[in-house]
PDB file of C-alpha atoms and ligand atoms in Angstrom:
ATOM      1  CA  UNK A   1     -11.255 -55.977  73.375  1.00  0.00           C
ATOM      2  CA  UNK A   2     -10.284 -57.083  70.080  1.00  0.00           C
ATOM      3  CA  UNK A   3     -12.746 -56.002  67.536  1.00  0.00           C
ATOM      4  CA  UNK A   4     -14.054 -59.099  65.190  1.00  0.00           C
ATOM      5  CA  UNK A   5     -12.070 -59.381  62.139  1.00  0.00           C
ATOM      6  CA  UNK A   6     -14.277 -59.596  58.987  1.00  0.00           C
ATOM      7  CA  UNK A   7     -13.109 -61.354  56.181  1.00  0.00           C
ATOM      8  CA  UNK A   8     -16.183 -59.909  53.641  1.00  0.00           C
ATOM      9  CA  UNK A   9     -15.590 -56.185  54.603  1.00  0.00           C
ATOM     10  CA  UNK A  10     -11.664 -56.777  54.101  1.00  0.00           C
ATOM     11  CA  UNK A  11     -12.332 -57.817  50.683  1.00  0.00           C
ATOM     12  CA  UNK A  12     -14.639 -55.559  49.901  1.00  0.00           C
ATOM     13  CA  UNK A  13     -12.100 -52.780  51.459  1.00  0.00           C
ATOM     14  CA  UNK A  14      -9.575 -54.443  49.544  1.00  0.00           C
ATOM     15  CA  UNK A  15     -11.312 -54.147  46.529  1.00  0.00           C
ATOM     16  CA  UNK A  16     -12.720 -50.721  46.255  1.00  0.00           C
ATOM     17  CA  UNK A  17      -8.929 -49.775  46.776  1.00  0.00           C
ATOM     18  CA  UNK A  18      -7.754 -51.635  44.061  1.00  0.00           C
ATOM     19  CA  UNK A  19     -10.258 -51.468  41.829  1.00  0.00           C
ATOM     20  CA  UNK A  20      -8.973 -47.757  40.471  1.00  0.00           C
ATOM     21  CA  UNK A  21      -5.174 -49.324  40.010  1.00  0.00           C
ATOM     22  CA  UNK A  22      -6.667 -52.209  37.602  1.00  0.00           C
ATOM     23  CA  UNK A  23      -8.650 -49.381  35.970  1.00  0.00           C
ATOM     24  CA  UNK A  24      -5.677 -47.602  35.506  1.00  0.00           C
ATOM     25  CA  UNK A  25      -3.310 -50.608  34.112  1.00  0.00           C
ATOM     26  CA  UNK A  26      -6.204 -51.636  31.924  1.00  0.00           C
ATOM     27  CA  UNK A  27      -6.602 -48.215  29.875  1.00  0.00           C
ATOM     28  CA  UNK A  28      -2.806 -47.650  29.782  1.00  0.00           C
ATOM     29  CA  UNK A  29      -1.779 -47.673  26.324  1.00  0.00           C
ATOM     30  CA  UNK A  30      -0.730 -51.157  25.189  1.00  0.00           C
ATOM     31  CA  UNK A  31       1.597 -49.615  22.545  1.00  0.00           C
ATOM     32  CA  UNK A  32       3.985 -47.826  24.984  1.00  0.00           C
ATOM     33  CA  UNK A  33       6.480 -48.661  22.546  1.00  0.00           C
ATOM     34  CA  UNK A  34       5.346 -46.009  19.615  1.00  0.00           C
ATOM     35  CA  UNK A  35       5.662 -42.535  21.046  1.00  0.00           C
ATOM     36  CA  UNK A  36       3.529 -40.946  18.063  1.00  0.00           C
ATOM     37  CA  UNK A  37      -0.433 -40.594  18.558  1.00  0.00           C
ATOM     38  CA  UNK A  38      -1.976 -42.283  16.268  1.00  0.00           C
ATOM     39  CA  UNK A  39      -5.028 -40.446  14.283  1.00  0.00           C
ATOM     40  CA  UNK A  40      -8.707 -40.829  15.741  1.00  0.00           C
ATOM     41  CA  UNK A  41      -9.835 -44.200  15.141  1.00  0.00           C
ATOM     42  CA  UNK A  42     -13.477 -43.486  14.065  1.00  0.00           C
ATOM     43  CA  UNK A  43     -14.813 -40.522  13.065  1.00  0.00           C
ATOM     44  CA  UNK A  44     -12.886 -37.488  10.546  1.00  0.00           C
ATOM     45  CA  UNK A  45     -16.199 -35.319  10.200  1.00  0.00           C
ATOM     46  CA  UNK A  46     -18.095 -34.097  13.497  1.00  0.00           C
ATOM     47  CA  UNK A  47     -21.863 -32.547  12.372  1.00  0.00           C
ATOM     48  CA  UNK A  48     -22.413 -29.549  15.282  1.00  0.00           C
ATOM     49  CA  UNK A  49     -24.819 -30.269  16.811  1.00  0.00           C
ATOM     50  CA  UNK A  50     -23.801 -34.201  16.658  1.00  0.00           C
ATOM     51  CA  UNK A  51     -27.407 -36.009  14.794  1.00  0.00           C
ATOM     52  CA  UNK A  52     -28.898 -38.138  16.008  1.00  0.00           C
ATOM     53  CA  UNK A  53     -27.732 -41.068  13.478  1.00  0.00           C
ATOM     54  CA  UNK A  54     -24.780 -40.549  11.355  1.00  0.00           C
ATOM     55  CA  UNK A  55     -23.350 -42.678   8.772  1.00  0.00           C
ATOM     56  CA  UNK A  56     -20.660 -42.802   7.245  1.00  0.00           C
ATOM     57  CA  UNK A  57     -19.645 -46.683   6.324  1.00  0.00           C
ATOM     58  CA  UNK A  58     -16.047 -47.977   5.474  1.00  0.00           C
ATOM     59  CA  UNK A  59     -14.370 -47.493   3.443  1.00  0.00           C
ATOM     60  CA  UNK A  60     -15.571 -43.526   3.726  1.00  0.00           C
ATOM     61  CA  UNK A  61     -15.159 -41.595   0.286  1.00  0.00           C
ATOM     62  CA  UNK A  62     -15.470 -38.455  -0.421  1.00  0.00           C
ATOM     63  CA  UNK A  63     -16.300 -37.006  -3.984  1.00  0.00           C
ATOM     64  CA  UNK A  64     -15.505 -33.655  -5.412  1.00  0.00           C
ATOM     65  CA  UNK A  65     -18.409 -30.895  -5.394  1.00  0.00           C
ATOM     66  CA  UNK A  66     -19.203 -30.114  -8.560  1.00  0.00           C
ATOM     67  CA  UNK A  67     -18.610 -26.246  -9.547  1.00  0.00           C
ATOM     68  CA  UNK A  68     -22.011 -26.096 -11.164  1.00  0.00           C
ATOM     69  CA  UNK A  69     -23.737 -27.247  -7.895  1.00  0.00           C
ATOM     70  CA  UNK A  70     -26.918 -26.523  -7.501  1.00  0.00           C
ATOM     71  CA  UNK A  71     -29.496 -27.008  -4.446  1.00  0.00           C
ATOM     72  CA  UNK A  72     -33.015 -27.309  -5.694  1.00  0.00           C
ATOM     73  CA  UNK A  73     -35.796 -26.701  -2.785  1.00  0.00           C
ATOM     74  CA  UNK A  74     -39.454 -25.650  -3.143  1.00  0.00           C
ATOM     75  CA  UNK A  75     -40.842 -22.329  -3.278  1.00  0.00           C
ATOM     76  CA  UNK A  76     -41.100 -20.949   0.163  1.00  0.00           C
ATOM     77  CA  UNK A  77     -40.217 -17.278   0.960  1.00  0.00           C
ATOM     78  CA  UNK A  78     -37.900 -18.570   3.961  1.00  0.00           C
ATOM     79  CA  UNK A  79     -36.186 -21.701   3.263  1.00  0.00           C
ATOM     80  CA  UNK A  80     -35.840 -20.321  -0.544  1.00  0.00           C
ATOM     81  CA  UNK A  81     -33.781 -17.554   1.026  1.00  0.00           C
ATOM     82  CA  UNK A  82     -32.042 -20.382   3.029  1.00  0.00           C
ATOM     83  CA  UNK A  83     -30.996 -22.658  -0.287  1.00  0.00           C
ATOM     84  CA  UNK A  84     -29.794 -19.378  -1.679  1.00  0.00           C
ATOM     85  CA  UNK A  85     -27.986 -18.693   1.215  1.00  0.00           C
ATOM     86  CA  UNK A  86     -26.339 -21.805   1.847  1.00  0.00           C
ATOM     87  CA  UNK A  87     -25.661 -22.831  -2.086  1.00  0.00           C
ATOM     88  CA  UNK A  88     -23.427 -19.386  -2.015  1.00  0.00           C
ATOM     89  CA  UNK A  89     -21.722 -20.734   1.219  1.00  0.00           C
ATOM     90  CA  UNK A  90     -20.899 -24.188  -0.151  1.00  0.00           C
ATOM     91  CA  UNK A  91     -19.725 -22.295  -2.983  1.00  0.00           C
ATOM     92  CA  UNK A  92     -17.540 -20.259  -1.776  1.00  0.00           C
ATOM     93  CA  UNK A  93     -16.670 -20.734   1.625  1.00  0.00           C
ATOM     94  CA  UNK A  94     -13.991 -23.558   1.180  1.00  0.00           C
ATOM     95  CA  UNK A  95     -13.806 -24.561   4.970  1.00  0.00           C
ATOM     96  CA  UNK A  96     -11.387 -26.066   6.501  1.00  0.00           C
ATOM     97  CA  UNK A  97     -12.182 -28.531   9.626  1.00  0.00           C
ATOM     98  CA  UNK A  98      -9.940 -28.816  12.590  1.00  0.00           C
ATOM     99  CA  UNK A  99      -9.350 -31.868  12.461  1.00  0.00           C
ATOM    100  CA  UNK A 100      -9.308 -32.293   8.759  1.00  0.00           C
ATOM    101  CA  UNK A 101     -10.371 -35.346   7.386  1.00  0.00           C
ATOM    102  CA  UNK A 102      -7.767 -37.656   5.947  1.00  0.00           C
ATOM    103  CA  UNK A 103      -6.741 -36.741   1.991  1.00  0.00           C
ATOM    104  CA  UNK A 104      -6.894 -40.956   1.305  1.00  0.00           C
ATOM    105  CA  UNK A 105     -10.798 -40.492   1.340  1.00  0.00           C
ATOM    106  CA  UNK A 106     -11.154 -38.318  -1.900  1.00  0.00           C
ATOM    107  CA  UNK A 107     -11.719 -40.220  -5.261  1.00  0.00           C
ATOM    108  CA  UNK A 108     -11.336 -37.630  -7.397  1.00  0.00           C
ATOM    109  CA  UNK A 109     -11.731 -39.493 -10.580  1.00  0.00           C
ATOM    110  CA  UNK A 110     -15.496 -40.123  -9.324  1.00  0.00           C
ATOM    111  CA  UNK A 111     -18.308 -37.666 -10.847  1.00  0.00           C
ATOM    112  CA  UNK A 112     -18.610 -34.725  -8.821  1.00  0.00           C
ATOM    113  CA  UNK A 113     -21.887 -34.411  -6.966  1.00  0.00           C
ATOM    114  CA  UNK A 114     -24.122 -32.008  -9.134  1.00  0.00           C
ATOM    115  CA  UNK A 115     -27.375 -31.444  -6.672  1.00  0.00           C
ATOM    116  CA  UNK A 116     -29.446 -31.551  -3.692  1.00  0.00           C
ATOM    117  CA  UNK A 117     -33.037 -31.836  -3.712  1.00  0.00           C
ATOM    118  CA  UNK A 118     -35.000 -30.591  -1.313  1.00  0.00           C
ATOM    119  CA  UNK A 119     -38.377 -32.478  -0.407  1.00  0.00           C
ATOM    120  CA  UNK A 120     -41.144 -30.896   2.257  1.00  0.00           C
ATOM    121  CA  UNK A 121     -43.884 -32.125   3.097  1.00  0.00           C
ATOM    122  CA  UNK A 122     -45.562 -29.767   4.679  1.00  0.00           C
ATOM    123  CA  UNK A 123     -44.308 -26.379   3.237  1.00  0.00           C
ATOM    124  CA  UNK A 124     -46.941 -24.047   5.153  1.00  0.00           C
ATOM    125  CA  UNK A 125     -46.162 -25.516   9.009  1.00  0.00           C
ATOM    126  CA  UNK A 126     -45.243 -22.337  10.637  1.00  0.00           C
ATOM    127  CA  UNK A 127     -42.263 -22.023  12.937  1.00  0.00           C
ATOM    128  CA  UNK A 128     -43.586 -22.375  16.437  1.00  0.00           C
ATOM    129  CA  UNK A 129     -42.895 -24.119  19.412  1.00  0.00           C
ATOM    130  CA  UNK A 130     -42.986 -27.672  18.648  1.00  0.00           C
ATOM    131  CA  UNK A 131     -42.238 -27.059  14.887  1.00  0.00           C
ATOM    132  CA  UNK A 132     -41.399 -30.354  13.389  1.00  0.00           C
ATOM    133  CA  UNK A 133     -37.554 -29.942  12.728  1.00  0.00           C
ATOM    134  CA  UNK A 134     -36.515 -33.646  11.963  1.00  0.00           C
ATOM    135  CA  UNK A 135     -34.836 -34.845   8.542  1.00  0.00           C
ATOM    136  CA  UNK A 136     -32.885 -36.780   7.029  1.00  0.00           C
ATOM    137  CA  UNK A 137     -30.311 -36.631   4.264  1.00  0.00           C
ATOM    138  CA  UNK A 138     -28.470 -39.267   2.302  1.00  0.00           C
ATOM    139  CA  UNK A 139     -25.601 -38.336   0.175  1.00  0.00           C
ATOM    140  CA  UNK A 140     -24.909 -41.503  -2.103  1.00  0.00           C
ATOM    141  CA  UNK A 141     -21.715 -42.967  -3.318  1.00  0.00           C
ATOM    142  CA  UNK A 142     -22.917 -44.525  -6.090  1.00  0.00           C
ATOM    143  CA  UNK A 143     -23.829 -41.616  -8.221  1.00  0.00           C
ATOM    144  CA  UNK A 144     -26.776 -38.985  -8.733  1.00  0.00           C
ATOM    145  CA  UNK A 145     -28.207 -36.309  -6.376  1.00  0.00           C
ATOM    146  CA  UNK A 146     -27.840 -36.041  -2.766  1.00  0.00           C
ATOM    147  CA  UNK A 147     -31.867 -35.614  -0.943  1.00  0.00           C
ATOM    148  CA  UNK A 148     -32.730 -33.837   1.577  1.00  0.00           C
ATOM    149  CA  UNK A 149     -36.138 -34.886   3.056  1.00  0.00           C
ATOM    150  CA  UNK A 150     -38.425 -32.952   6.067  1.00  0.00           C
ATOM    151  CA  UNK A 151     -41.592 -32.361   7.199  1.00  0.00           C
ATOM    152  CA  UNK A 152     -41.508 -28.920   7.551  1.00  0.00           C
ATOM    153  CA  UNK A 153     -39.119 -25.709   5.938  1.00  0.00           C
ATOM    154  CA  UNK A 154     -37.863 -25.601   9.172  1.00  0.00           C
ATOM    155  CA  UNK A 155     -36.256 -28.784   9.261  1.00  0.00           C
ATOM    156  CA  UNK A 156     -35.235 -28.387   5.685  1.00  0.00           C
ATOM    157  CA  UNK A 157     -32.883 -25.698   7.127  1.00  0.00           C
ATOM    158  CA  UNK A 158     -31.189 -28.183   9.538  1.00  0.00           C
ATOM    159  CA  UNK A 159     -30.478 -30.584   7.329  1.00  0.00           C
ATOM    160  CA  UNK A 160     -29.012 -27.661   4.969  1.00  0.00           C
ATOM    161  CA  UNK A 161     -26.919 -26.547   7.818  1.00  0.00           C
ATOM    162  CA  UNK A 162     -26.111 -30.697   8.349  1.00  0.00           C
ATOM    163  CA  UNK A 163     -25.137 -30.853   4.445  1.00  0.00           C
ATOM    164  CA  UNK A 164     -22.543 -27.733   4.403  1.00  0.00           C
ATOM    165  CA  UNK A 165     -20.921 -29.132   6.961  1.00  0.00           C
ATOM    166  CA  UNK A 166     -20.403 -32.250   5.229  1.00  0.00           C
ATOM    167  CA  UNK A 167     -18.397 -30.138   2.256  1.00  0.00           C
ATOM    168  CA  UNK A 168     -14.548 -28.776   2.850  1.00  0.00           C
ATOM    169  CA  UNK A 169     -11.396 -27.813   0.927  1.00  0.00           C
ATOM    170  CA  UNK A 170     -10.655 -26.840  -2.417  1.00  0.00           C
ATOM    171  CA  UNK A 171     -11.314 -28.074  -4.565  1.00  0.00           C
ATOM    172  CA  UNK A 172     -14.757 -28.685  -2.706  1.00  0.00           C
ATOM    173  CA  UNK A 173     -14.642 -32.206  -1.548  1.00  0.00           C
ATOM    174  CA  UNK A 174     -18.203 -33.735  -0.254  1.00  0.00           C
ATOM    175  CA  UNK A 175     -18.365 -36.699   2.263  1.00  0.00           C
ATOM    176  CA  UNK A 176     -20.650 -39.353   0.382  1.00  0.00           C
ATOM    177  CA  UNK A 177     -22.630 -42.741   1.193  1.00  0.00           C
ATOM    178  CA  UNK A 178     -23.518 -40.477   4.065  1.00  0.00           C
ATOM    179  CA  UNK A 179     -27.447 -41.014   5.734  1.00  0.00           C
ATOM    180  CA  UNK A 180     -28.428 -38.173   8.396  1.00  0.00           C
ATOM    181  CA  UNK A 181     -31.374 -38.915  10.324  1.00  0.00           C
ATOM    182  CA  UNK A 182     -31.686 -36.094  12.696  1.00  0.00           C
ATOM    183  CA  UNK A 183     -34.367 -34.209  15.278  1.00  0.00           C
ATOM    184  CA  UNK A 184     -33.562 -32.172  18.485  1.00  0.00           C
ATOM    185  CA  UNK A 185     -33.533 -33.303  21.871  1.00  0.00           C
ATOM    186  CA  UNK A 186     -35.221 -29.909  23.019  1.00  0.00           C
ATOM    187  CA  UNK A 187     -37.909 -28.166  20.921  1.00  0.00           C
ATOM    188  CA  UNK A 188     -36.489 -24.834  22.685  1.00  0.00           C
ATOM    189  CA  UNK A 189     -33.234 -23.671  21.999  1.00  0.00           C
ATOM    190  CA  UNK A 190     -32.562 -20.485  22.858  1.00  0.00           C
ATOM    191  CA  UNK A 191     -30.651 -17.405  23.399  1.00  0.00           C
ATOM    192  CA  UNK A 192     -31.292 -14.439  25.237  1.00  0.00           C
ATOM    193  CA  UNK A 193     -30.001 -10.660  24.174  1.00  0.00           C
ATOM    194  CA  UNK A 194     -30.706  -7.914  26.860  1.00  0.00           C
ATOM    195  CA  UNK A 195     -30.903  -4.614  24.364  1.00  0.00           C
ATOM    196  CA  UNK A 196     -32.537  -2.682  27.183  1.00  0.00           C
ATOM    197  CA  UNK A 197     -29.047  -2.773  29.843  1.00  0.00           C
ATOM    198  CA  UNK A 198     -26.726  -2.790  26.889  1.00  0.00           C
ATOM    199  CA  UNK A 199     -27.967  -1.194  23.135  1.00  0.00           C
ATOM    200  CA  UNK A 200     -26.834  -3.509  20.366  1.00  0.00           C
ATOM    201  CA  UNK A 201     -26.996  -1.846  16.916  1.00  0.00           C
ATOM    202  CA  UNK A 202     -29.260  -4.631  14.412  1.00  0.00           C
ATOM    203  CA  UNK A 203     -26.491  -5.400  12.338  1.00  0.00           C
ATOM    204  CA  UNK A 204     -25.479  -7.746  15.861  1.00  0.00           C
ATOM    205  CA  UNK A 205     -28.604  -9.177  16.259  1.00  0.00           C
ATOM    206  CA  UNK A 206     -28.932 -10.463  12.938  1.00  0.00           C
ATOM    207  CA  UNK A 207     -25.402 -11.699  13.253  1.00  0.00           C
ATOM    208  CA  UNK A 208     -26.082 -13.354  16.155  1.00  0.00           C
ATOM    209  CA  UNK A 209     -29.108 -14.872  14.901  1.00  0.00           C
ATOM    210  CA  UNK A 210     -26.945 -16.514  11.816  1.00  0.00           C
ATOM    211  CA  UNK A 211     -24.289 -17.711  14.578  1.00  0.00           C
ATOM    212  CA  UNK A 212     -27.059 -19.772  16.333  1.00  0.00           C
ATOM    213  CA  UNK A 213     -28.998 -20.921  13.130  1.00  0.00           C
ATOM    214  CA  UNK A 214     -25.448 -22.434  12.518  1.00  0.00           C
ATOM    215  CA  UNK A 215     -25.697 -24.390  15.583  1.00  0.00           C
ATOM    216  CA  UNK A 216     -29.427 -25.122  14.808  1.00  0.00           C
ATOM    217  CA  UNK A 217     -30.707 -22.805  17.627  1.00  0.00           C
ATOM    218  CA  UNK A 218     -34.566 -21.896  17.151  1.00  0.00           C
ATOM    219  CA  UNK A 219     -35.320 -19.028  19.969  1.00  0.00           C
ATOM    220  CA  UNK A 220     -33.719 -15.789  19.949  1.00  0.00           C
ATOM    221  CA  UNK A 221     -35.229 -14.277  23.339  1.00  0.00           C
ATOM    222  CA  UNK A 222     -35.063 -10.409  22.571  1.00  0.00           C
ATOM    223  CA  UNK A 223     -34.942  -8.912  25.894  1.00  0.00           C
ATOM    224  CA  UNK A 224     -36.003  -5.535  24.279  1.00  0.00           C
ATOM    225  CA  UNK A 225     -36.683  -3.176  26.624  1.00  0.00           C
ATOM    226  CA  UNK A 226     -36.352  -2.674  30.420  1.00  0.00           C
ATOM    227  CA  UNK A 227     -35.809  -0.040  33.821  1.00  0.00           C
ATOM    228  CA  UNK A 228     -32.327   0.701  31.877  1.00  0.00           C
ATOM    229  CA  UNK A 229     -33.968   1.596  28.767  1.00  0.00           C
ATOM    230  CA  UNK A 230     -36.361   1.667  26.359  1.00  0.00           C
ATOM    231  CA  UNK A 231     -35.029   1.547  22.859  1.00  0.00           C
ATOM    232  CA  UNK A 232     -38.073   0.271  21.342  1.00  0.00           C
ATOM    233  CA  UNK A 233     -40.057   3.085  19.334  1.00  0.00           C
ATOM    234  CA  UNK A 234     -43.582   2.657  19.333  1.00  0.00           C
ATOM    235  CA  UNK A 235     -45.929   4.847  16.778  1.00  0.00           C
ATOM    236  CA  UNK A 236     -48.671   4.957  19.332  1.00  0.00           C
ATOM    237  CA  UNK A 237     -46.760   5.591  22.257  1.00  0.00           C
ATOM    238  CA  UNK A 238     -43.713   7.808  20.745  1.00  0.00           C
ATOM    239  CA  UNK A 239     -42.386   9.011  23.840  1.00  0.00           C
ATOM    240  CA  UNK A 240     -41.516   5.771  25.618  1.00  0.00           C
ATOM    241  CA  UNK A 241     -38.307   5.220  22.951  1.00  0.00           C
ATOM    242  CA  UNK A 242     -38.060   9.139  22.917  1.00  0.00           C
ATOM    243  CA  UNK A 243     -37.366   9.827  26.600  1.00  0.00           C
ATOM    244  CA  UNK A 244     -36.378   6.428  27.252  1.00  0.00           C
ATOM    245  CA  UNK A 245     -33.552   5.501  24.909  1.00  0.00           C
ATOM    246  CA  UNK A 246     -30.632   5.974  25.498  1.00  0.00           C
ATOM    247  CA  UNK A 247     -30.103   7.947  22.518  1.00  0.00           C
ATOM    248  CA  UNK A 248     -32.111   8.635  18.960  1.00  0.00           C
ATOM    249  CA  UNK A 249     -29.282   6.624  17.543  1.00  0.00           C
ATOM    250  CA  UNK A 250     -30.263   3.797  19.872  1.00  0.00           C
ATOM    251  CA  UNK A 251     -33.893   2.375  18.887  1.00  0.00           C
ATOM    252  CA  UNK A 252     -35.408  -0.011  17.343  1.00  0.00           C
ATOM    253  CA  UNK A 253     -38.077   1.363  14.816  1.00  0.00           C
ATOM    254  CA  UNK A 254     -40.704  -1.007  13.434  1.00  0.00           C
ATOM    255  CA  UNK A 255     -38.631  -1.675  10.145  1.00  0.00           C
ATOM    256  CA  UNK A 256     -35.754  -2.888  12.532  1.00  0.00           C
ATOM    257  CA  UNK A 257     -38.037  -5.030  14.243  1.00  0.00           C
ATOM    258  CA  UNK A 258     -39.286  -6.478  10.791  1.00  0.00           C
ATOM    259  CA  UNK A 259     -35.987  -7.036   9.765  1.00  0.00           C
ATOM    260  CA  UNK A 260     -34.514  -8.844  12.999  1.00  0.00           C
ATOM    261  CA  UNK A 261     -38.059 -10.723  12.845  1.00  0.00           C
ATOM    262  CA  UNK A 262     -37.459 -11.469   8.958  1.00  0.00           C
ATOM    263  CA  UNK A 263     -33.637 -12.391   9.429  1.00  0.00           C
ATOM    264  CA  UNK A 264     -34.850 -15.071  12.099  1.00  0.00           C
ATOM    265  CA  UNK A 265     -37.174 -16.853   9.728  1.00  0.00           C
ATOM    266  CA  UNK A 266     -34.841 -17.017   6.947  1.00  0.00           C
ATOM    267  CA  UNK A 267     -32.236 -18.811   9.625  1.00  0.00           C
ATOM    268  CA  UNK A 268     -34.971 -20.758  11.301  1.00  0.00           C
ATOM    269  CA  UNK A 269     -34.671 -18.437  14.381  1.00  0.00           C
ATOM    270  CA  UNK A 270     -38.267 -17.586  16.234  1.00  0.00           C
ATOM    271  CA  UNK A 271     -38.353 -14.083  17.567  1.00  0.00           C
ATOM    272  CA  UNK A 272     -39.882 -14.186  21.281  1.00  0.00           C
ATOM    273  CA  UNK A 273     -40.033 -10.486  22.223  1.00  0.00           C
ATOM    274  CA  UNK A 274     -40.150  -9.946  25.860  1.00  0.00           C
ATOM    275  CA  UNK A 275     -41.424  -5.968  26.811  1.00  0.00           C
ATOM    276  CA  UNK A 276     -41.074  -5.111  30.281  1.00  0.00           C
ATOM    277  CA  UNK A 277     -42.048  -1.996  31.344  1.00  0.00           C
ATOM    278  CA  UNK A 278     -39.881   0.740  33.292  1.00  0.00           C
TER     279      UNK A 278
HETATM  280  C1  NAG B   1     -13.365 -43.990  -7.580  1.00  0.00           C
HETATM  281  O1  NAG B   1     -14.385 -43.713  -8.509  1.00  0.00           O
HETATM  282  C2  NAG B   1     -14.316 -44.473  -9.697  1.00  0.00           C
HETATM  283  C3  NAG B   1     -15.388 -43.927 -10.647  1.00  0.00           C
HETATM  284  O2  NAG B   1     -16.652 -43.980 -10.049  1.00  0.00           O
HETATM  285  C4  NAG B   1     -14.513 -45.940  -9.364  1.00  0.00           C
HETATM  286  O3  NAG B   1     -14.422 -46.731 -10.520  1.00  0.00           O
HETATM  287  C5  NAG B   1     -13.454 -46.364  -8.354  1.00  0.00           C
HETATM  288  O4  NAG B   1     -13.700 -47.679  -7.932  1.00  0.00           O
HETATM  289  C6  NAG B   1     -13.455 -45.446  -7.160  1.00  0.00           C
HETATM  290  N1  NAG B   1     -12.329 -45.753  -6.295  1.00  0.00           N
HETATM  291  C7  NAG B   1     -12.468 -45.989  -4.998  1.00  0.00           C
HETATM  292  C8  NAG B   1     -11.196 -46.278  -4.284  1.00  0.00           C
HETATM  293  O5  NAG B   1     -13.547 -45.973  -4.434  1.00  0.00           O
END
């Protein structure tokens, strides 16, 4: 018996075992003949977490920040504490990318960028689940302030975090003709901290909780308490943290828990307590 020779499966066969060679010769560099890499064709700045539109248009300039900066936001008790915060990081914090972005792009002999103004529309939107967190920034080339527009405080803060990432060196250079649009793929973004198995003193939560704002995370899960322990003193109930601490130097009293609570609004970080019982 001689099995029936098919010409369409050969070819097919033939193909599928080819088709990873021609793959290979076609993405083989065509310059074989320069040994040096050459630098990343498109994009010197990467914004963590990458927006959702960023743009940057040739010829990319950068201008100098001026030393007199100044952020300008509304009054809000949170993302007033965030302008603050962030106008004494720009400031001062002279960061250097990894991959820094080429020197050609600085025209120093433009006029350094003086401001940022801050527009929300709606400053009393509280920070829940769903929280409106979109904005969009523009950062122009052709003089005057850089703008900063969201909804809500919340978003405010992203686009703050979006901006200092956008300034490096020192002198303070700025990236400009930039336009952000940006909103999360996932209202929750979260972390979870288990202070009942292992005790964490506050000082780590809260600089945890400034590690994630920086990577525009909005949930800190606080796994208080658990079998292992109970660290978390309550006045009505004073025995709970008492006996089931692991030590008086390892609880949470009410003023820790409005400070971790306070620290998380002032990042853009919810607080979702979760209290489970020995
Ligand atoms: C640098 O800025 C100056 C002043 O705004 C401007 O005249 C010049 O064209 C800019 N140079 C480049 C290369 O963009």
């Amino acid at each position: 018996m001689v099995p029936n020779f098919n010409p369409n499966l050969f070819i097919n066969t033939l193909l599928i075992l080819t088709t990873p060679l021609l793959f290979i010769i076609s993405t083989s560099p065509t310059t074989s003949s320069s040994p040096s890499l050459s630098p990343p064709p498109s994009f010197p700045i990467n914004v963590w977490p990458k927006p959702t539109t960023f743009r940057w248009p040739e010829p990319r300039r950068a201008h100098l920040l001026s030393s007199a900066f100044t952020i300008s936001s509304p009054n809000h008790r949170h993302l007033s504490a965030a302008a603050n915060r962030y106008l004494r990081l720009i400031l001062t914090e002279h960061h250097r990318p990894l991959v820094p972005p080429p020197t050609a792009v600085l025209n120093a002999s433009a006029a350094p960028l003086q401001a940022l103004l801050v527009h929300v529309s709606d400053l009393a939107a509280p920070l829940v689940h769903g929280a409106d967190e979109s904005y969009s920034l523009k950062i122009p080339g052709g003089g005057g302030a850089a703008r900063l527009t969201a909804k809500t405080a919340w978003g405010a803060m992203r686009g703050l975090e979006t901006f200092s990432q956008l300034v490096w060196g020192e002198p303070s250079a700025v990236a400009v003709g930039v336009e952000v649009e940006d909103s999360p793929e996932y209202g929750h973004r979260g972390l979870m901290l288990d202070t009942s198995r292992n005790y964490y003193p506050v000082e780590d939560i809260t600089r945890t909780i400034a590690a994630m704002s920086a990577n525009k995370l909005n949930v800190f899960h606080w796994h208080v308490t658990d079998s292992q322990s109970f660290p978390l003193v309550v006045p009505s109930e004073p025995e709970l943290a008492a006996k089931g601490s692991y030590g008086s130097d390892m609880v949470y009293t009410p003023d820790d828990v409005r400070r971790v609570v306070e620290f998380g609004l002032d990042h853009g970080v919810r607080v979702l307590p979760e209290i489970d019982s020995p």
